[in-house]
Coordinates of C-alpha atoms and ligand atoms in Angstrom, one line a residue:
M1 CA -162.8 32.4 123.5
A2 CA -162.3 32.2 119.7
Q3 CA -158.6 32.7 118.5
L4 CA -157.2 32.9 115.2
W5 CA -153.8 31.6 116.4
G6 CA -154.9 28.5 118.3
G7 CA -152.9 26.0 116.5
R8 CA -149.6 26.4 118.1
F9 CA -151.1 26.3 121.7
T10 CA -152.0 23.2 123.8
R11 CA -153.4 25.2 126.7
E12 CA -156.2 27.7 127.3
T13 CA -155.1 31.3 127.8
D14 CA -155.6 32.5 131.3
R15 CA -158.9 34.3 131.6
L16 CA -157.4 37.5 132.9
A17 CA -154.5 37.5 130.4
Y18 CA -157.2 37.0 127.5
R19 CA -159.1 40.1 128.6
F20 CA -156.0 42.1 129.2
N21 CA -154.9 41.2 125.7
A22 CA -158.0 41.6 124.0
S23 CA -159.1 44.9 122.0
I24 CA -162.8 44.0 121.0
G25 CA -164.1 46.4 123.6
F26 CA -162.7 49.4 121.6
D27 CA -161.5 48.4 118.4
K28 CA -165.2 47.3 117.5
R29 CA -165.4 50.8 116.4
L30 CA -163.3 50.0 113.4
L31 CA -165.8 47.5 111.8
Q32 CA -166.4 49.6 108.6
Q33 CA -162.7 50.2 107.9
D34 CA -161.9 46.5 108.6
I35 CA -164.5 45.4 106.1
E36 CA -163.5 48.0 103.6
G37 CA -160.0 47.1 104.0
S38 CA -160.9 43.4 103.4
I39 CA -162.8 44.1 100.4
A40 CA -159.9 46.0 98.7
H41 CA -157.6 43.2 99.7
V42 CA -159.7 40.3 98.1
T43 CA -160.4 42.3 95.1
M44 CA -156.8 42.8 94.5
L45 CA -156.1 39.1 95.3
A46 CA -158.5 38.2 92.6
K47 CA -157.0 40.6 90.0
Q48 CA -153.7 39.1 90.7
G49 CA -154.9 35.6 90.3
I50 CA -154.3 34.6 93.9
L51 CA -158.1 34.1 94.3
L52 CA -160.6 32.8 91.9
I53 CA -163.2 35.5 90.9
G54 CA -166.0 33.6 92.3
E55 CA -164.2 33.1 95.5
K56 CA -163.7 36.9 95.8
D57 CA -167.5 37.5 95.0
R58 CA -168.6 35.0 97.7
I59 CA -166.2 36.8 100.3
V60 CA -167.4 40.2 99.3
E61 CA -170.9 39.3 99.5
G62 CA -170.2 37.8 103.1
L63 CA -168.3 40.8 104.3
T64 CA -171.1 43.1 103.2
G65 CA -173.7 40.7 104.8
I66 CA -171.9 41.3 108.0
R67 CA -171.6 44.9 107.6
E68 CA -175.5 45.0 107.1
D69 CA -176.4 42.6 109.8
V70 CA -174.3 44.6 112.4
A71 CA -176.0 47.8 111.2
C72 CA -179.4 46.5 111.7
G73 CA -178.5 44.7 114.9
R74 CA -179.1 41.1 113.7
L75 CA -175.7 40.6 114.5
Q76 CA -173.8 41.6 117.8
I77 CA -170.0 42.4 118.2
T78 CA -169.4 40.6 121.5
E79 CA -166.6 40.0 123.9
E80 CA -166.1 36.4 122.8
Y81 CA -163.9 37.6 119.9
E82 CA -160.2 38.9 120.6
D83 CA -160.5 41.7 118.3
I84 CA -162.5 43.2 115.4
H85 CA -160.4 41.3 112.8
S86 CA -161.2 37.9 114.5
F87 CA -164.9 38.9 114.7
V88 CA -165.1 39.7 111.0
E89 CA -163.1 36.4 109.9
A90 CA -164.9 34.2 112.2
N91 CA -168.4 35.5 111.1
L92 CA -167.3 35.3 107.5
I93 CA -166.4 31.8 107.8
A94 CA -169.7 30.8 109.7
R95 CA -171.5 32.5 106.8
I96 CA -169.9 31.4 103.6
G97 CA -167.9 28.2 104.8
E98 CA -164.5 27.1 103.8
V99 CA -163.7 30.0 101.3
G100 CA -163.9 32.4 104.0
K101 CA -160.8 31.0 105.3
K102 CA -159.0 32.5 102.3
L103 CA -159.6 36.1 103.3
H104 CA -156.5 36.4 105.2
T105 CA -154.3 35.1 102.4
G106 CA -151.1 37.6 102.1
R107 CA -152.0 39.6 105.1
S108 CA -151.5 40.1 108.7
R109 CA -153.4 41.8 111.6
N110 CA -150.3 44.1 111.8
D111 CA -150.9 45.6 108.3
Q112 CA -154.5 45.0 108.9
V113 CA -154.8 47.2 111.9
A114 CA -152.5 49.8 110.6
L115 CA -154.9 50.1 107.7
D116 CA -158.0 50.2 109.7
M117 CA -156.9 52.9 112.1
R118 CA -155.6 55.0 109.2
L119 CA -158.8 54.8 107.3
Y120 CA -160.7 55.7 110.5
V121 CA -158.3 58.8 111.1
R122 CA -158.5 59.8 107.8
Q123 CA -162.3 60.2 107.7
E124 CA -162.1 62.0 111.2
I125 CA -159.6 64.5 109.9
V126 CA -162.2 65.5 107.1
E127 CA -165.0 65.6 109.7
T128 CA -163.0 67.7 112.2
D129 CA -162.3 69.9 109.2
G130 CA -165.9 70.1 108.4
L131 CA -166.7 71.3 112.1
L132 CA -164.0 73.7 111.8
K133 CA -165.5 75.3 109.1
G134 CA -168.9 75.6 110.5
F135 CA -167.3 77.2 113.3
L136 CA -165.6 79.8 111.2
E137 CA -168.8 80.5 109.3
M138 CA -170.5 81.2 112.8
L139 CA -167.5 83.5 113.8
L140 CA -167.6 85.2 110.4
S141 CA -171.3 86.1 110.6
L142 CA -170.8 87.3 114.3
M143 CA -168.1 89.4 113.1
E144 CA -170.1 91.0 110.3
E145 CA -172.9 91.9 112.7
H146 CA -170.6 93.4 115.4
L147 CA -168.2 95.8 113.5
E148 CA -169.4 98.6 115.8
T149 CA -170.0 96.7 119.0
Y150 CA -167.4 98.5 121.1
M151 CA -165.5 96.7 124.0
P152 CA -162.4 97.0 125.9
G153 CA -159.3 95.2 124.6
F154 CA -157.2 93.8 127.2
T155 CA -153.4 93.0 128.0
H156 CA -152.4 91.4 131.5
L157 CA -156.4 91.2 131.8
Q158 CA -156.2 94.9 132.4
K159 CA -158.1 97.2 130.1
A160 CA -155.8 98.4 127.3
Q161 CA -157.3 100.0 124.3
P162 CA -160.8 100.0 123.0
T163 CA -161.7 97.6 120.2
T164 CA -164.7 96.0 118.7
L165 CA -166.4 92.4 119.1
A166 CA -165.8 91.9 115.4
H167 CA -162.1 92.3 116.0
H168 CA -161.8 90.3 119.0
L169 CA -163.7 87.4 117.5
G170 CA -161.4 87.8 114.4
A171 CA -158.5 86.6 116.6
Y172 CA -160.3 83.3 117.0
F173 CA -161.2 83.2 113.5
E174 CA -157.5 83.2 112.5
M175 CA -156.6 80.4 115.0
F176 CA -159.2 78.0 113.9
K177 CA -158.4 78.8 110.4
R178 CA -154.7 77.6 111.1
D179 CA -156.2 74.6 112.9
R180 CA -157.9 73.7 109.5
L181 CA -154.6 74.2 107.7
R182 CA -153.2 71.7 110.1
M183 CA -155.8 69.2 109.2
R184 CA -154.9 69.5 105.6
D185 CA -151.4 69.0 106.1
I186 CA -151.7 65.8 108.3
F187 CA -153.9 64.5 105.7
K188 CA -151.4 64.8 102.9
R189 CA -148.7 63.2 104.8
M190 CA -150.7 60.3 106.2
N191 CA -152.6 59.4 103.1
F192 CA -150.4 56.3 102.2
C193 CA -151.6 52.8 102.3
P194 CA -149.8 50.2 104.8
L195 CA -151.9 47.1 103.5
G196 CA -149.8 44.7 101.8
S197 CA -146.9 44.9 104.3
G198 CA -147.8 41.8 106.0
A199 CA -146.5 41.2 109.4
L200 CA -143.4 43.2 108.7
A201 CA -141.5 42.0 105.8
G202 CA -144.3 42.0 103.1
T203 CA -145.2 38.8 101.5
T204 CA -144.3 36.2 98.8
Y205 CA -147.6 36.5 97.2
P206 CA -147.6 38.9 94.1
L207 CA -149.8 41.5 95.6
D208 CA -150.5 44.7 93.8
R209 CA -150.2 47.5 96.4
D210 CA -150.6 50.4 94.2
Y211 CA -153.9 49.0 93.1
T212 CA -155.2 48.4 96.7
A213 CA -153.9 51.9 97.7
A214 CA -156.0 53.3 94.9
L215 CA -159.1 51.4 95.5
M216 CA -159.2 53.0 99.0
G217 CA -158.4 56.5 97.6
F218 CA -154.6 56.7 99.0
E219 CA -151.9 58.5 97.3
G220 CA -149.9 55.3 97.0
P221 CA -148.5 52.4 99.2
A222 CA -146.5 53.1 102.1
L223 CA -142.7 52.3 100.9
N224 CA -141.2 50.4 103.6
S225 CA -143.1 47.5 105.1
M226 CA -141.5 47.6 108.6
D227 CA -142.4 51.3 108.9
A228 CA -146.0 51.0 107.6
V229 CA -146.9 48.4 110.3
S230 CA -145.3 50.4 113.1
D231 CA -145.8 54.0 112.0
R232 CA -148.2 56.1 114.4
D233 CA -146.8 59.6 113.5
Y234 CA -150.1 60.5 112.0
L235 CA -151.8 59.9 115.4
I236 CA -149.4 61.9 117.2
E237 CA -149.8 64.7 114.6
F238 CA -153.5 64.5 114.5
L239 CA -153.6 64.5 118.2
S240 CA -151.3 67.4 118.6
A241 CA -153.4 69.4 116.2
L242 CA -156.6 68.3 118.0
S243 CA -154.8 69.5 121.3
T244 CA -154.2 72.8 119.6
V245 CA -157.9 73.2 118.7
M246 CA -158.7 72.5 122.3
M247 CA -156.1 75.0 123.6
H248 CA -158.0 77.6 121.4
L249 CA -161.2 76.5 122.4
S250 CA -160.3 76.8 126.2
R251 CA -158.8 80.1 125.7
F252 CA -162.2 81.2 124.0
A253 CA -164.2 79.3 126.8
E254 CA -162.2 81.2 129.6
E255 CA -163.2 84.4 128.0
V256 CA -166.8 83.5 127.7
I257 CA -166.7 82.5 131.5
V258 CA -165.2 85.9 132.3
W259 CA -167.6 87.9 130.2
N260 CA -170.5 86.0 131.7
S261 CA -169.3 86.6 135.3
N262 CA -171.6 89.0 137.3
E263 CA -168.7 91.6 137.4
Y264 CA -168.3 91.8 133.5
G265 CA -171.8 91.1 132.4
F266 CA -170.8 91.4 128.7
V267 CA -172.8 88.5 127.7
E268 CA -175.8 86.4 128.3
I269 CA -175.7 82.6 127.6
D270 CA -178.9 81.3 126.1
D271 CA -180.9 79.1 128.5
T272 CA -180.4 76.2 126.1
Y273 CA -176.7 76.2 126.9
S274 CA -176.6 77.0 130.5
T275 CA -177.3 75.3 133.7
G276 CA -178.8 76.2 137.1
S277 CA -177.7 75.3 140.7
S278 CA -179.5 72.9 143.1
I279 CA -179.3 75.3 145.9
M280 CA -179.1 78.6 144.7
P281 CA -182.1 79.8 142.7
Q282 CA -180.6 82.6 141.0
K283 CA -177.6 80.9 139.3
K284 CA -177.1 80.4 135.6
N285 CA -173.8 78.8 135.1
P286 CA -171.6 78.6 132.0
D287 CA -171.1 74.8 132.3
I288 CA -170.6 74.2 128.6
A289 CA -167.7 76.8 128.6
E290 CA -166.1 75.2 131.8
L291 CA -166.6 71.7 130.5
V292 CA -164.8 72.7 127.1
R293 CA -161.9 74.3 129.2
G294 CA -161.8 71.2 131.4
K295 CA -161.9 68.6 128.7
T296 CA -158.8 70.0 127.1
G297 CA -156.9 68.1 129.6
R298 CA -157.9 64.5 128.4
V299 CA -157.1 65.5 124.7
Y300 CA -153.5 66.7 125.8
G301 CA -153.4 63.3 127.8
A302 CA -154.1 61.3 124.8
L303 CA -151.2 63.1 123.0
M304 CA -148.9 62.5 125.9
G305 CA -150.3 58.9 126.0
I306 CA -149.3 58.0 122.4
L307 CA -146.0 59.9 122.5
T308 CA -145.0 57.9 125.6
T309 CA -146.2 54.6 124.2
M310 CA -144.2 55.0 121.1
K311 CA -141.0 56.1 122.8
G312 CA -138.3 53.5 122.4
L313 CA -140.4 50.7 120.6
P314 CA -138.2 48.6 118.5
L315 CA -139.1 48.0 114.9
A316 CA -141.7 46.8 113.9
Y317 CA -145.0 46.1 115.5
N318 CA -145.3 45.5 119.0
K319 CA -148.4 45.0 121.2
D320 CA -147.9 48.2 122.8
M321 CA -149.3 49.9 119.8
Q322 CA -152.6 48.6 120.5
E323 CA -152.7 51.3 123.1
D324 CA -153.1 54.0 120.4
K325 CA -156.8 53.5 120.1
E326 CA -158.8 54.3 123.2
G327 CA -157.0 57.7 123.9
T328 CA -157.4 58.7 120.1
F329 CA -161.0 57.8 120.0
D330 CA -161.8 59.6 123.2
A331 CA -159.9 62.7 122.0
I332 CA -161.8 62.8 118.7
D333 CA -165.1 62.3 120.1
T334 CA -164.3 65.2 122.7
V335 CA -163.2 67.7 120.2
K336 CA -166.1 67.0 118.0
D337 CA -168.6 67.4 120.9
C338 CA -166.7 70.5 122.1
L339 CA -166.7 72.2 118.7
T340 CA -170.3 71.4 118.1
L341 CA -171.6 72.6 121.4
F342 CA -169.4 75.6 122.0
G343 CA -170.1 76.8 118.4
A344 CA -173.8 76.6 119.1
M345 CA -173.5 78.3 122.5
V346 CA -171.5 81.2 121.1
G347 CA -173.8 81.5 118.1
T348 CA -176.8 82.0 120.5
M349 CA -175.1 84.2 123.1
K350 CA -176.3 87.6 123.7
F351 CA -173.8 90.4 123.8
R352 CA -174.7 93.3 126.0
K353 CA -173.4 96.0 123.8
D354 CA -174.2 98.9 126.5
V355 CA -172.3 97.1 128.9
M356 CA -169.4 96.5 126.7
A357 CA -169.3 100.0 125.4
R358 CA -169.4 101.5 128.9
S359 CA -166.6 99.3 130.1
A360 CA -164.6 100.3 127.2
M361 CA -164.9 104.0 128.2
E362 CA -163.7 103.2 131.6
G363 CA -160.0 102.4 132.8
F364 CA -158.5 105.3 130.6
T365 CA -158.5 103.0 127.6
N366 CA -158.3 106.2 125.4
A367 CA -155.1 107.4 127.1
T368 CA -152.7 106.3 124.0
D369 CA -155.1 108.2 121.8
A370 CA -154.8 111.2 124.2
A371 CA -151.0 111.1 123.8
D372 CA -151.4 110.7 119.9
Y373 CA -153.5 114.0 120.1
L374 CA -150.6 115.7 121.7
V375 CA -148.1 114.3 118.9
G376 CA -150.5 115.7 116.3
K377 CA -150.0 119.0 118.1
G378 CA -146.1 118.7 117.7
V379 CA -145.3 117.4 121.1
P380 CA -142.8 114.7 120.9
F381 CA -144.4 111.3 121.9
R382 CA -142.1 110.7 125.0
D383 CA -143.2 113.9 126.5
A384 CA -146.9 113.4 125.5
H385 CA -146.9 110.0 127.3
G386 CA -145.5 111.8 130.6
I387 CA -148.1 114.5 130.2
I388 CA -151.0 111.8 129.8
G389 CA -149.6 109.9 132.7
Q390 CA -149.8 112.9 135.0
M391 CA -153.4 113.5 133.4
V392 CA -154.4 109.8 134.5
L393 CA -153.0 110.6 138.0
Y394 CA -155.1 113.6 138.2
C395 CA -158.2 112.1 136.9
I396 CA -157.8 109.1 139.4
A397 CA -157.5 111.6 142.2
Q398 CA -160.5 113.5 141.0
N399 CA -162.5 110.4 140.1
K400 CA -163.0 111.6 136.6
S401 CA -162.6 110.2 133.1
I402 CA -160.2 111.8 130.5
E403 CA -163.1 113.1 128.5
E404 CA -164.8 114.8 131.6
L405 CA -161.8 117.1 132.1
T406 CA -162.5 120.7 131.5
L407 CA -160.6 122.7 129.0
S408 CA -158.9 124.6 131.7
E409 CA -158.0 121.4 133.5
L410 CA -156.5 120.3 130.2
T411 CA -154.4 123.5 129.5
S412 CA -153.1 123.4 132.9
L413 CA -151.4 120.3 131.9
S414 CA -150.1 121.3 128.4
S415 CA -150.8 124.5 126.3
A416 CA -151.2 122.1 123.4
F417 CA -154.7 121.0 124.2
G418 CA -157.7 122.7 122.3
E419 CA -161.3 122.0 121.9
D420 CA -160.9 119.4 119.2
F421 CA -159.3 117.1 122.3
Y422 CA -162.9 115.7 123.1
G423 CA -163.7 114.5 119.6
A424 CA -160.2 112.9 119.5
V425 CA -160.6 110.7 122.4
S426 CA -164.1 109.7 122.0
L427 CA -164.7 105.9 121.9
K428 CA -165.9 106.1 118.3
T429 CA -162.7 108.0 117.1
C430 CA -160.5 105.7 119.2
V431 CA -161.5 102.6 117.4
E432 CA -162.3 104.2 113.9
K433 CA -158.8 105.7 113.7
R434 CA -157.3 102.3 113.7
L435 CA -157.2 101.4 110.2
T436 CA -154.0 99.3 109.6
T437 CA -154.6 96.1 108.1
G438 CA -155.7 93.6 111.0
A439 CA -156.9 96.5 113.2
P440 CA -160.4 97.1 114.6
G441 CA -161.4 100.1 112.4
V442 CA -164.6 99.6 110.5
S443 CA -163.2 99.6 107.0
A444 CA -160.1 97.6 108.0
M445 CA -162.2 94.7 109.5
Q446 CA -164.6 94.8 106.4
E447 CA -161.6 94.1 104.2
V448 CA -160.4 91.4 106.4
I449 CA -164.0 90.0 106.6
E450 CA -164.2 90.0 102.8
R451 CA -161.0 88.2 102.5
N452 CA -161.9 85.5 104.8
R453 CA -165.4 85.1 103.1
K454 CA -163.4 84.4 99.9
Y455 CA -161.3 81.9 101.8
I456 CA -164.2 80.0 103.0
S457 CA -166.1 80.2 99.6
Q458 CA -163.4 79.1 97.5
D459 CA -162.6 76.2 100.1
Q460 CA -162.5 72.8 98.4
G461 CA -162.7 70.3 101.1
I462 CA -159.9 67.9 101.9
F463 CA -160.3 65.3 99.5
E464 CA -160.5 67.6 96.4
N465 CA -157.4 69.6 97.3
Ligands
LIG1 N1 -155.4 44.4 118.4 C1 -154.2 44.6 117.8 C2 -153.9 46.1 117.7 O1 -154.6 46.9 118.0 C3 -154.2 44.2 116.3 C4 -152.9 43.8 115.8 C5 -152.4 42.5 116.6 N2 -151.1 42.1 116.0 C6 -150.6 41.1 116.7 N3 -149.5 40.8 116.0 N4 -151.0 40.6 117.7 O2 -152.7 46.6 117.6

């Protein structure tokens, strides 16, 4: 048990209490960030004359040595240290001797851990954004490919009006586009540096906080030291944005599961992304989609966890805040896996165009267009709605679709019907006539795809913006 704070104590910590308190099991993930922050800290200390240049150089050398040794497996991060900060400091002292003891000058683990976590999450925001971008690119190419792949559009999970696969996928495109905007917003708000806040009330050393902030690519230093060590807002915002990503993914997953069912048969999931049954030889299950839907719960859980942990905490740092890590790490890993796998699965899925088009023609999805036809012939819409309602009743009784009715059956319902009715309610016409911006008609979709292509190609990446 190597402890940084042993001086004031005369008796050993109880073993269980020690384990309960320790965070090394999960904060070992912050090694890179801890070392990066320490290098920036001592660089600033030397610039300010608080450390000699030679001392700084030896510390930096020691820190980079630790980083390399861990990377190649020569040095292991073990449970004998309380946390990653203790691990780094103890190993630094073991490596370079007395001068290593100067690393923690003008710093507390409170501002140190606040910095490490912020650096970690900042990088993860960028990576999540990158995965979202890849996901959008996959969607956009599918949209280009399926401009004329007809399918039913649903409300209440009942067939409503015909649309296209491009249009349906386009709805998800907009959702994940907003998810990227959220990443950008959060990045902007969180990109301030807590280092130099000390335990809570700053320090008496003449630190240059603007300088350390700039060294690590922050917009500037966080402006209140008590807030800086105890602010976890950015985690709440990030987990909320990740929860929204999962909500979008799970809606999409649910649709894939429905589309893949025997009853629908709209899609076939590639063998590489589906699994079989141990007992039923015929089965090919959409497990990836189901897991994505299921894992949404743990990401929401992480958000609820941190919100609850932070509730009612007095200023400034409290050990409760150590609970910010495991849930966040798990949520980040989960979302990254889900985006990667679900994206690959959708990108390789086969769409059964014939089944989708046939389904789009059933269920009277052209009833609105039939009413619109009558409006075109001068019948007021409300009357047209009533006439087509009767037509649907008649069709159900006769087991016919609208376009199967003979002209004399049509004219017995209204004298406004003519030969041109059949063209007006064909699947192709129903979709093609919908040309308002955001609608499924081919030229309307092409325009939207064009705009979204531009959005993706002009995209700068988070750091540049
Ligand atoms: N492991 C701690 C955490 O994650 C580091 C900060 C410890 N600070 C303290 N005052 N005990 O929050």
